Coordinates of C-alpha atoms in Angstrom, one line a residue:
Chain U
M1078 CA 100.2 73.5 112.7
R1079 CA 102.1 75.2 116.9
T1080 CA 102.9 78.9 117.2
Y1081 CA 106.0 79.5 115.4
L1082 CA 107.9 82.6 117.2
E1083 CA 106.5 85.2 114.5
C1084 CA 103.0 84.0 115.4
V1085 CA 103.2 85.6 118.5
P1086 CA 104.1 89.9 117.9
C1087 CA 102.0 89.1 115.0
I1088 CA 98.2 88.8 117.8
I1089 CA 99.7 91.7 119.3
E1090 CA 100.0 93.6 116.5
Q1091 CA 96.0 92.4 115.5
T1092 CA 95.5 93.0 119.6
I1093 CA 96.9 96.9 119.2
K1094 CA 95.3 97.1 116.2
T1095 CA 91.8 96.1 117.6
A1096 CA 92.7 99.1 120.9
R1097 CA 92.9 101.1 118.4
D1098 CA 90.1 100.8 116.3
L1099 CA 87.8 100.4 119.2
T1100 CA 88.6 102.9 122.6
Q1101 CA 90.6 105.7 122.4
D1102 CA 90.9 105.6 126.2
W1103 CA 94.9 105.1 126.7
E1104 CA 94.9 104.0 129.4
K1105 CA 92.3 100.9 128.5
K1106 CA 94.7 100.8 125.3
E1107 CA 97.5 100.1 127.5
I1108 CA 95.5 97.8 130.0
L1109 CA 94.2 96.4 127.2
V1110 CA 98.1 95.2 125.8
Q1111 CA 99.5 93.9 128.7
K1112 CA 96.5 91.6 129.6
V1113 CA 97.1 90.2 126.0
L1114 CA 100.8 89.5 126.6
E1115 CA 99.9 88.0 130.4
T1116 CA 98.8 85.7 128.1
L1117 CA 100.8 84.9 125.7
S1118 CA 103.7 84.2 128.5
N1119 CA 101.8 81.4 130.1
I1120 CA 100.7 79.6 127.2
S1121 CA 102.7 76.0 125.1
Y1122 CA 103.7 77.4 121.6
N1123 CA 102.5 73.4 120.7
Q1124 CA 99.5 74.9 121.2
S1125 CA 98.0 77.0 117.1
P1126 CA 97.8 79.8 116.6
P1127 CA 94.1 80.6 116.7
Y1128 CA 94.5 78.6 120.3
L1129 CA 96.2 81.3 121.6
G1130 CA 93.9 84.1 119.6
R1131 CA 91.5 82.8 121.3
E1132 CA 93.0 83.4 124.6
A1133 CA 94.2 86.4 122.8
H1134 CA 90.4 87.5 122.0
R1135 CA 88.3 86.2 125.0
V1136 CA 90.5 89.2 126.9
I1137 CA 89.9 91.7 124.4
R1138 CA 86.3 90.7 124.8
K1139 CA 86.6 91.2 128.4
I1140 CA 88.2 95.2 129.1
L1141 CA 86.2 96.2 126.0
D1142 CA 83.9 94.5 127.4
N1143 CA 81.6 94.4 124.7
P1144 CA 80.6 90.4 123.4
D1145 CA 80.9 91.4 119.7
P1146 CA 83.3 93.9 118.9
Y1147 CA 83.6 93.8 115.2
L1148 CA 80.4 93.3 114.6
K1149 CA 80.4 96.7 112.6
M1150 CA 83.1 95.2 110.3
K1151 CA 80.9 91.9 110.0
K1152 CA 78.3 94.3 108.7
E1153 CA 80.3 96.2 105.9
F1154 CA 81.1 93.3 105.2
N1155 CA 78.4 91.5 105.0
R1156 CA 76.9 94.2 102.6
V1157 CA 79.7 94.7 100.3
G1158 CA 79.6 90.6 100.1
K1159 CA 75.7 90.6 99.0
E1160 CA 76.3 94.0 96.3
L1161 CA 79.0 91.3 94.8
F1162 CA 76.8 88.6 95.0
P1163 CA 75.5 88.8 91.8
S1164 CA 78.2 89.9 89.7
L1165 CA 80.0 87.4 91.0
Q1166 CA 77.1 85.1 90.2
K1167 CA 77.5 86.2 86.5
R1168 CA 80.9 85.9 86.3
A1169 CA 81.2 82.2 87.8
N1170 CA 78.3 81.4 85.5
H1171 CA 80.2 82.9 82.3
S1172 CA 83.5 80.6 82.9
K1173 CA 85.0 78.3 80.4
D1174 CA 85.5 75.9 83.6
R1175 CA 83.0 77.5 86.2
F1176 CA 83.5 75.0 89.0
A1177 CA 87.8 75.6 88.6
D1178 CA 86.7 79.3 88.8
A1179 CA 84.5 79.3 91.6
V1180 CA 87.7 78.0 93.4
K1181 CA 89.6 80.6 92.3
L1182 CA 86.5 83.3 93.8
A1183 CA 86.0 80.9 96.6
I1184 CA 89.8 82.0 97.7
A1185 CA 90.0 85.3 96.0
G1186 CA 86.8 86.2 98.3
N1187 CA 89.6 85.9 101.9
I1188 CA 90.9 89.0 101.1
I1189 CA 87.6 90.7 102.0
D1190 CA 89.7 91.5 105.3
F1191 CA 92.3 93.0 103.7
G1192 CA 90.9 96.4 105.3
P1193 CA 88.2 98.6 103.1
Q1194 CA 88.6 98.8 100.1
H1195 CA 85.9 99.6 97.1
H1196 CA 84.5 97.9 95.5
F1197 CA 86.1 98.5 91.9
E1198 CA 89.4 97.4 93.7
L1199 CA 87.8 94.4 95.1
M1200 CA 87.4 93.2 92.1
R1201 CA 89.8 94.1 90.2
T1202 CA 91.8 92.3 92.9
I1203 CA 89.3 88.9 92.3
D1204 CA 89.7 89.8 88.7
K1205 CA 93.5 88.9 89.1
V1206 CA 92.6 86.0 91.0
L1207 CA 90.6 84.5 88.2
L1208 CA 93.6 85.4 85.6
A1209 CA 96.3 83.6 88.3
K1210 CA 96.9 79.9 88.6
A1211 CA 97.6 78.8 92.3
A1212 CA 101.4 77.8 93.1
I1213 CA 99.8 74.7 94.7
D1214 CA 97.1 73.1 92.5
H1215 CA 94.6 70.0 93.8
T1216 CA 91.7 71.1 91.8
G1217 CA 91.3 68.6 89.8
S1218 CA 91.5 65.7 92.7
L1219 CA 88.8 68.7 95.1
R1220 CA 86.6 68.2 92.0
D1221 CA 86.6 64.0 91.6
D1222 CA 86.0 63.9 96.1
I1223 CA 82.6 66.1 96.1
E1224 CA 81.8 64.4 92.6
S1225 CA 81.9 61.1 94.5
A1226 CA 81.4 62.1 98.5
S1227 CA 78.1 61.9 100.1
T1228 CA 78.8 64.2 103.1
I1229 CA 80.7 66.9 102.4
L1230 CA 82.0 69.8 105.5
Y1231 CA 82.9 73.0 104.0
L1232 CA 84.4 75.5 107.3
G1233 CA 83.9 79.2 106.6
D1234 CA 86.2 81.7 107.3
N1235 CA 85.4 85.6 107.5
A1236 CA 81.8 87.3 107.5
G1237 CA 81.6 88.9 103.6
E1238 CA 83.6 85.6 102.1
T1239 CA 80.5 83.6 102.7
F1240 CA 78.4 85.1 99.9
F1241 CA 81.8 83.4 98.4
D1242 CA 81.6 80.1 99.6
K1243 CA 78.1 80.0 98.5
I1244 CA 79.3 80.4 94.8
L1245 CA 81.0 77.5 94.7
I1246 CA 78.3 75.4 97.3
E1247 CA 76.5 76.8 94.5
K1248 CA 78.5 74.8 91.8
M1249 CA 78.6 71.9 93.6
P1250 CA 76.5 68.7 92.3
P1251 CA 73.8 68.0 95.5
K1252 CA 74.9 66.1 98.1
E1253 CA 74.6 67.0 101.9
I1254 CA 76.5 69.7 102.9
Y1255 CA 76.9 71.4 105.6
Y1256 CA 78.4 74.8 106.5
G1257 CA 80.7 75.0 109.5
V1258 CA 81.0 78.7 111.4
R1259 CA 82.2 80.0 114.9
G1260 CA 80.2 79.1 117.7
S1261 CA 80.4 82.8 119.0
P1262 CA 81.6 86.0 117.6
V1263 CA 85.5 86.4 117.6
I1264 CA 87.4 89.0 114.9
N1265 CA 85.0 89.3 112.4
D1266 CA 85.5 85.3 111.2
A1267 CA 81.5 84.6 110.0
T1268 CA 79.1 83.0 112.4
S1269 CA 75.3 81.5 112.5
E1270 CA 73.9 84.6 111.6
D1271 CA 76.4 85.3 108.8
A1272 CA 75.9 82.3 106.8
Y1273 CA 72.1 83.3 107.1
W1274 CA 72.4 86.6 106.2
A1275 CA 74.0 84.9 103.0
E1276 CA 71.3 82.6 102.5
L1277 CA 73.6 79.9 102.7
D1278 CA 70.6 78.0 104.5
K1279 CA 69.4 77.8 101.2
V1280 CA 72.2 75.5 99.9
T1281 CA 74.0 73.9 103.3
K1282 CA 72.8 73.5 106.2
I1283 CA 73.6 76.4 108.8
I1284 CA 76.1 73.9 111.7
S1285 CA 77.7 76.4 114.3
N1286 CA 80.5 74.9 115.5
G1287 CA 79.8 76.0 119.2
S1288 CA 83.8 77.0 119.6
D1289 CA 85.1 80.3 119.8
A1290 CA 88.3 79.9 118.1
P1291 CA 89.7 82.3 115.0
G1292 CA 89.9 78.5 113.7
T1293 CA 88.8 75.1 114.4
I1294 CA 90.2 73.4 117.2
L1295 CA 87.8 69.9 117.1
E1296 CA 88.3 69.4 120.7
D1297 CA 86.8 73.0 121.7
C1298 CA 83.8 72.4 119.0
S1299 CA 80.0 70.9 120.2
G1300 CA 79.4 66.6 119.9
E1301 CA 77.1 67.4 117.3
F1302 CA 79.8 69.1 115.0
K1303 CA 81.8 66.5 116.0
D1304 CA 79.9 63.6 114.6
I1305 CA 79.1 66.2 111.8
F1306 CA 82.8 66.3 111.4
A1307 CA 83.8 62.6 112.2
R1308 CA 80.7 61.8 109.1
S1309 CA 81.8 63.6 106.3
D1310 CA 83.7 62.2 103.6
L1311 CA 85.1 65.5 102.2
V1312 CA 86.1 68.6 104.8
I1313 CA 86.7 71.4 103.1
A1314 CA 88.0 74.1 104.7
K1315 CA 88.7 77.8 104.0
G1316 CA 91.9 80.3 105.4
H1317 CA 94.9 80.6 107.7
G1318 CA 92.7 79.3 110.7
N1319 CA 91.2 76.3 109.9
Y1320 CA 94.6 75.2 108.2
E1321 CA 96.3 75.8 111.3
T1322 CA 94.4 73.7 113.3
L1323 CA 93.2 71.0 110.8
N1324 CA 96.3 71.0 109.1
E1325 CA 97.8 67.8 111.0
I1326 CA 94.5 66.0 112.2
K1327 CA 94.9 62.6 111.2
G1328 CA 92.8 60.0 109.1
K1329 CA 90.7 62.7 107.4
K1330 CA 90.8 64.2 103.9
F1331 CA 90.7 67.8 103.4
Y1332 CA 91.1 70.5 100.8
F1333 CA 92.5 73.4 102.6
L1334 CA 91.4 76.9 99.9
L1335 CA 93.4 79.7 101.4
M1336 CA 94.8 83.1 100.2
V1337 CA 98.8 83.3 101.3
K1338 CA 98.9 86.4 103.9
C1339 CA 102.9 85.6 106.3
E1340 CA 105.5 84.4 105.7
T1341 CA 105.1 81.6 108.5
I1342 CA 102.5 80.3 107.1
A1343 CA 104.1 79.7 103.4
K1344 CA 106.7 78.4 104.4
D1345 CA 104.7 75.5 106.4
V1346 CA 102.0 74.4 103.1
G1347 CA 105.3 76.0 100.6
C1348 CA 104.8 78.7 98.6
S1349 CA 105.2 82.5 99.3
V1350 CA 103.5 85.1 100.5
G1351 CA 100.3 86.2 98.0
D1352 CA 100.1 83.0 96.3
F1353 CA 96.4 81.3 96.3
V1354 CA 96.0 77.4 96.7
V1355 CA 94.4 74.4 96.3
K1356 CA 96.3 72.1 98.6
K1357 CA 94.6 68.6 99.9
I1358 CA 96.2 67.2 103.2
Q1359 CA 95.4 63.5 104.5
N1360 CA 97.8 62.8 107.4
A1361 CA 97.4 58.5 107.8
V1362 CA 96.0 57.3 110.8
Q1363 CA 99.1 56.0 112.7
P1364 CA 98.4 52.0 113.4
Chain F
M795 CA 109.3 110.3 125.0
R796 CA 106.8 107.4 125.9
T797 CA 106.6 103.6 124.5
Y798 CA 104.1 104.0 122.1
L799 CA 101.9 100.2 121.9
E800 CA 104.0 99.7 118.4
C801 CA 106.8 99.2 120.2
V802 CA 105.9 96.9 121.9
P803 CA 105.1 94.0 119.3
C804 CA 109.3 95.5 117.6
I805 CA 111.2 94.5 121.2
I806 CA 109.3 91.1 121.3
E807 CA 110.2 90.7 117.6
Q808 CA 114.3 91.8 118.5
T809 CA 113.8 89.6 120.9
I810 CA 112.1 85.9 118.6
K811 CA 115.6 87.3 116.8
T812 CA 117.7 86.6 119.4
A813 CA 115.9 83.8 120.5
R814 CA 116.6 82.5 117.3
D815 CA 120.3 83.4 116.5
L816 CA 121.3 82.4 120.0
T817 CA 120.3 78.7 121.6
Q818 CA 118.6 76.2 118.5
D819 CA 117.3 74.4 121.7
W820 CA 113.9 75.5 120.7
E821 CA 112.3 74.7 125.0
K822 CA 115.2 77.7 125.5
K823 CA 113.5 79.9 123.1
E824 CA 110.6 79.7 123.7
I825 CA 110.7 80.3 127.7
L826 CA 112.5 82.9 126.4
V827 CA 109.8 84.8 124.4
Q828 CA 107.6 84.2 127.3
K829 CA 109.2 85.3 130.3
V830 CA 109.8 88.6 128.2
L831 CA 105.9 88.6 127.2
E832 CA 104.9 88.2 131.2
T833 CA 108.3 90.8 131.9
L834 CA 106.4 93.6 129.9
S835 CA 103.4 93.1 130.6
N836 CA 104.7 93.8 134.1
I837 CA 105.5 98.0 132.7
S838 CA 103.6 101.1 132.1
Y839 CA 104.5 102.6 129.0
N840 CA 105.0 105.6 130.3
Q841 CA 108.1 104.3 131.0
S842 CA 110.6 104.5 127.5
P843 CA 110.4 101.0 124.7
P844 CA 114.7 101.7 125.9
Y845 CA 113.6 101.6 129.1
L846 CA 111.3 98.0 128.4
G847 CA 113.8 97.6 126.0
R848 CA 117.1 97.1 129.6
E849 CA 114.2 94.8 131.0
A850 CA 113.7 92.2 127.8
H851 CA 117.4 92.4 127.4
R852 CA 117.6 91.5 131.4
V853 CA 115.6 88.4 130.5
I854 CA 117.4 87.9 128.2
R855 CA 121.3 87.7 129.8
K856 CA 119.2 85.1 132.3
I857 CA 117.4 83.1 130.3
L858 CA 120.7 82.3 127.8
D859 CA 122.9 82.7 130.9
N860 CA 125.1 85.0 128.8
P861 CA 126.0 88.2 129.9
D862 CA 126.9 89.7 126.3
P863 CA 125.3 87.3 124.0
Y864 CA 126.1 90.2 121.1
L865 CA 129.6 90.1 121.8
K866 CA 130.7 87.8 118.5
M867 CA 128.3 90.5 117.1
K868 CA 129.8 94.2 118.4
K869 CA 133.6 92.2 118.0
E870 CA 132.5 92.1 113.6
F871 CA 130.6 95.6 114.3
N872 CA 134.5 97.0 115.5
R873 CA 136.3 95.3 112.3
V874 CA 134.0 96.5 109.6
G875 CA 134.6 100.0 111.5
K876 CA 137.9 99.9 112.2
E877 CA 138.8 98.6 108.3
L878 CA 136.4 101.6 107.2
F879 CA 138.0 104.1 108.7
P880 CA 140.5 104.8 107.0
S881 CA 139.1 105.2 103.9
L882 CA 136.3 107.6 105.5
Q883 CA 138.5 109.5 106.8
K884 CA 139.5 110.2 103.0
R885 CA 136.1 110.5 102.4
A886 CA 135.9 113.6 105.3
N887 CA 139.5 115.2 104.7
H888 CA 138.2 115.4 100.8
S889 CA 135.1 117.2 100.9
K890 CA 133.5 121.1 100.5
D891 CA 132.1 121.1 103.4
R892 CA 134.0 118.9 105.3
F893 CA 132.1 119.6 109.6
A894 CA 128.5 118.8 107.8
D895 CA 129.6 116.1 105.7
A896 CA 131.5 114.4 108.7
V897 CA 127.9 114.8 110.3
K898 CA 126.3 112.8 107.6
L899 CA 128.9 110.0 107.5
A900 CA 128.5 110.6 112.1
I901 CA 125.0 109.7 110.7
A902 CA 125.2 107.0 108.4
G903 CA 127.6 104.6 111.4
N904 CA 124.2 104.3 111.7
I905 CA 123.4 101.3 109.8
I906 CA 125.4 99.4 110.3
D907 CA 123.7 97.0 112.7
F908 CA 121.0 96.6 109.3
G909 CA 123.0 93.4 109.4
P910 CA 125.7 92.0 108.2
Q911 CA 126.6 93.4 105.1
H912 CA 129.7 93.6 103.0
H913 CA 132.0 96.3 102.0
F914 CA 131.3 97.6 99.3
E915 CA 126.9 97.9 100.3
L916 CA 128.1 99.8 103.5
M917 CA 130.5 102.1 101.7
R918 CA 128.0 102.5 98.6
T919 CA 124.9 103.9 101.0
I920 CA 127.5 105.6 102.8
D921 CA 127.7 107.5 99.1
K922 CA 124.0 107.9 99.0
V923 CA 123.8 109.9 102.9
L924 CA 126.6 112.1 101.6
L925 CA 124.5 113.0 98.7
A926 CA 121.2 113.6 100.0
K927 CA 119.7 115.8 102.1
A928 CA 119.0 115.0 105.6
A929 CA 115.2 116.0 106.3
I930 CA 115.3 117.7 109.6
D931 CA 118.8 119.7 108.7
H932 CA 120.1 121.7 112.5
T933 CA 123.8 121.6 111.1
G934 CA 124.6 124.6 111.1
S935 CA 123.3 125.2 114.6
L936 CA 125.5 122.3 115.9
R937 CA 128.5 123.9 114.6
D938 CA 128.2 127.2 116.4
D939 CA 126.9 125.5 118.9
I940 CA 130.2 123.0 119.5
E941 CA 132.2 126.5 119.0
S942 CA 130.4 128.2 121.6
A943 CA 130.2 125.1 124.0
S944 CA 133.6 124.1 126.4
T945 CA 132.7 121.5 127.3
I946 CA 130.4 119.2 124.6
L947 CA 128.9 114.8 125.9
Y948 CA 128.8 112.8 123.3
L949 CA 126.3 109.1 123.6
G950 CA 127.1 107.1 120.9
D951 CA 125.1 104.2 119.9
N952 CA 126.6 101.1 118.7
A953 CA 129.6 99.3 119.0
G954 CA 131.6 99.8 114.8
E955 CA 129.8 103.0 114.8
T956 CA 131.6 104.8 117.4
F957 CA 134.8 105.2 114.1
F958 CA 131.8 107.0 112.6
D959 CA 131.5 109.3 115.6
K960 CA 135.4 109.7 115.3
I961 CA 135.4 111.2 112.5
L962 CA 133.0 113.8 113.3
I963 CA 135.0 114.5 117.2
E964 CA 138.2 114.9 114.7
K965 CA 136.3 117.8 112.9
M966 CA 135.4 119.5 116.1
P967 CA 137.9 122.1 117.6
P968 CA 139.6 121.5 120.5
K969 CA 137.5 121.2 123.6
E970 CA 137.1 119.5 126.8
I971 CA 134.2 116.3 124.8
Y972 CA 132.8 113.3 126.5
Y973 CA 132.3 110.3 124.8
G974 CA 129.5 108.8 126.8
V975 CA 128.8 104.6 127.0
R976 CA 126.3 102.1 127.8
G977 CA 127.6 100.9 131.8
S978 CA 127.3 97.3 130.7
P979 CA 126.2 95.3 127.9
V980 CA 122.9 95.4 126.1
I981 CA 122.1 94.2 122.8
N982 CA 125.4 95.7 120.2
D983 CA 125.3 98.7 122.0
A984 CA 128.8 101.1 122.5
T985 CA 130.3 99.6 125.2
S986 CA 133.8 101.4 127.7
E987 CA 136.0 98.2 125.5
D988 CA 134.5 99.5 122.5
A989 CA 135.0 103.1 122.6
Y990 CA 138.5 102.0 123.7
W991 CA 139.4 99.8 120.4
A992 CA 138.3 102.6 117.9
E993 CA 140.8 104.4 120.3
L994 CA 137.8 107.2 121.3
D995 CA 139.9 107.9 124.6
K996 CA 143.0 109.6 122.0
V997 CA 139.8 112.7 121.1
T998 CA 137.7 112.2 124.2
K999 CA 137.0 111.4 127.8
I1000 CA 135.0 107.8 127.0
I1001 CA 132.9 107.9 130.1
S1002 CA 130.4 104.8 131.4
N1003 CA 126.5 105.8 131.7
G1004 CA 127.0 102.7 134.5
S1005 CA 123.4 101.6 133.2
D1006 CA 122.5 98.3 131.1
A1007 CA 119.5 100.1 129.5
P1008 CA 119.4 100.8 125.2
G1009 CA 120.0 104.2 126.2
T1010 CA 120.1 107.3 128.6
I1011 CA 117.8 107.0 131.3
L1012 CA 119.4 109.6 133.5
E1013 CA 117.5 108.2 136.8
D1014 CA 119.6 105.1 136.0
C1015 CA 123.1 106.5 135.3
S1016 CA 126.2 106.3 137.9
G1017 CA 126.6 110.0 139.7
E1018 CA 130.4 110.7 138.2
F1019 CA 128.4 110.5 134.4
K1020 CA 124.8 112.9 135.7
D1021 CA 128.2 115.5 136.8
I1022 CA 129.2 115.4 133.5
F1023 CA 125.5 116.2 131.8
A1024 CA 124.7 118.3 134.3
R1025 CA 128.3 121.1 133.1
S1026 CA 128.1 120.0 129.0
D1027 CA 126.7 123.1 127.4
L1028 CA 125.7 121.1 124.0
V1029 CA 124.6 116.8 124.0
I1030 CA 125.5 115.6 120.8
A1031 CA 122.5 112.1 120.9
K1032 CA 123.3 109.5 118.4
G1033 CA 120.4 106.7 117.6
H1034 CA 117.3 106.1 118.7
G1035 CA 117.1 104.9 122.2
N1036 CA 119.3 108.2 123.6
Y1037 CA 116.1 109.8 121.8
E1038 CA 114.2 108.0 123.2
T1039 CA 115.4 108.2 126.2
L1040 CA 116.2 112.5 126.6
N1041 CA 114.3 113.8 124.1
E1042 CA 112.2 115.4 126.4
I1043 CA 114.3 115.9 129.5
K1044 CA 113.8 119.9 129.7
G1045 CA 116.5 122.6 130.2
K1046 CA 119.3 121.2 127.8
K1047 CA 120.7 121.4 124.8
F1048 CA 120.4 118.6 122.2
Y1049 CA 121.3 117.7 118.7
F1050 CA 120.0 114.5 118.0
L1051 CA 121.8 112.3 115.3
L1052 CA 119.5 109.9 114.0
M1053 CA 118.9 107.8 111.4
V1054 CA 115.6 107.5 111.0
K1055 CA 114.2 103.2 111.0
C1056 CA 110.5 103.4 111.7
E1057 CA 107.4 104.3 111.3
T1058 CA 107.2 105.7 115.3
I1059 CA 110.0 107.1 115.8
A1060 CA 109.5 109.0 111.9
K1061 CA 105.4 110.3 113.1
D1062 CA 107.1 111.2 116.5
V1063 CA 110.2 113.2 114.9
G1064 CA 108.0 114.8 112.5
C1065 CA 109.4 112.2 109.2
S1066 CA 109.6 109.8 106.5
V1067 CA 111.8 105.7 107.9
G1068 CA 114.7 106.3 105.7
D1069 CA 115.3 109.6 106.4
F1070 CA 118.3 110.9 108.4
V1071 CA 117.6 113.5 110.7
V1072 CA 120.1 116.7 112.9
K1073 CA 117.4 117.4 115.4
K1074 CA 118.3 120.3 118.0
I1075 CA 116.1 119.8 120.5
Q1076 CA 115.8 122.7 123.7
N1077 CA 112.7 122.2 126.0
A1078 CA 112.2 125.1 128.4
V1079 CA 112.9 124.1 132.3
Q1080 CA 108.8 125.2 133.3
P1081 CA 108.9 127.9 136.0

């Protein structure tokens, strides 16, 4: 997906939020915003939003002189995910349609970055999602495609959400499953460390994509990751960033599991803000 | 008032709205946003938001090759203002406290730029404002200060809103009143042309400030305007832009008439978004 004009102020707002959260130094905040503006003024919006995000967050890390500004937040999300995990498992195991509810739980996990919430609130939101209907629902087809696949690549999104992904992966039949994560810290996105913390190595092979983009920019990924991507029968991709970087890739079968958080994505996907979505996309390879 | 970090994405959103409204050419839209980002990356945020706005709108006019991109919108607002004027006058004349209600009407006129509204809706909003209580209300003091003033400078804001200002000015005792407008087109702000269209020359002396900022940056204004400013006993200033550029000026008696449209101004003024405000500010001159 290309960058829509509306994505630009959104990335700048993220920058400002980071500036506010991570430094008290007014001059540093101002330089941070100015440098991000300068950076975003030099990139073609034919690139995807995570491409712009990658550049912006490189600037942020450099100016804050901090290789992982969101580390504390990620630790908190990991802690919350770990604490919730047993009750999530219980829900998934006491369900009429365990697979469909596990898909919903995986998507519900995407709300973990909606700011600090009490467990009680988080659980209430999860309950709501379990009762709601997906705006676009290709869960049946996903189930069939998992059944017939040999190799599956599951692309994670945020730290802590990893535990919700594990719920879904545990409901899949035994296959060769790779759990893809970002190659190095960017925002609160899950890296290998977060995936191991959720013990995803017990149910998948954890694979770093080698990139610091908040999405999956294939040209940016390691050879090893690209090989696994190429030979996977199926890619399950979580969250906005993965959708924005992969939705136009040709010749691959994708299932995008999304909580729709902004108008731009809603328009692109064809639904409303607040919807959740299980959307299959398989673009034809042009001859 | 300095530029808060939150003002930056807001100015960029305005730019995007302009780009959308005024050109179909995608490449031009992209260049417009990129050039505004570049411009805003080179200005200190110790400047006021209208300083940044001035620079952004200079870029917009240049790239669109259009000296007055909002001309059509201003004409529409002027038309609406003119049509409403007789009924506004009637309301002001059939009121228990004519002056206080004229102040409210002048502030209500500030909603004219909230996008195209039907007259009916506009009148309903005006009715609401007339019934509501100002969050900060120095109307009594304003009345007294007008009474004792010899020369008054009234600073307008948007085209069309000029008619609402006229209602208030008609309720003032006969004094030397100047109606200040922007020196040349910027956004939908009133210039001399709009003031004459509202026949404000019949009740005031219309004075251009000589600047293309969406506010009143004194260093930027003409000598003539600065003279009038200096010898005015009282400045009545409408809207965000005038507040942002004048609220810290020392040694002058200001009354800011505002409809509070964003969190940043709300915080600075000390009220909530949606409030309306009649706020006296007179900063002491430091010895």
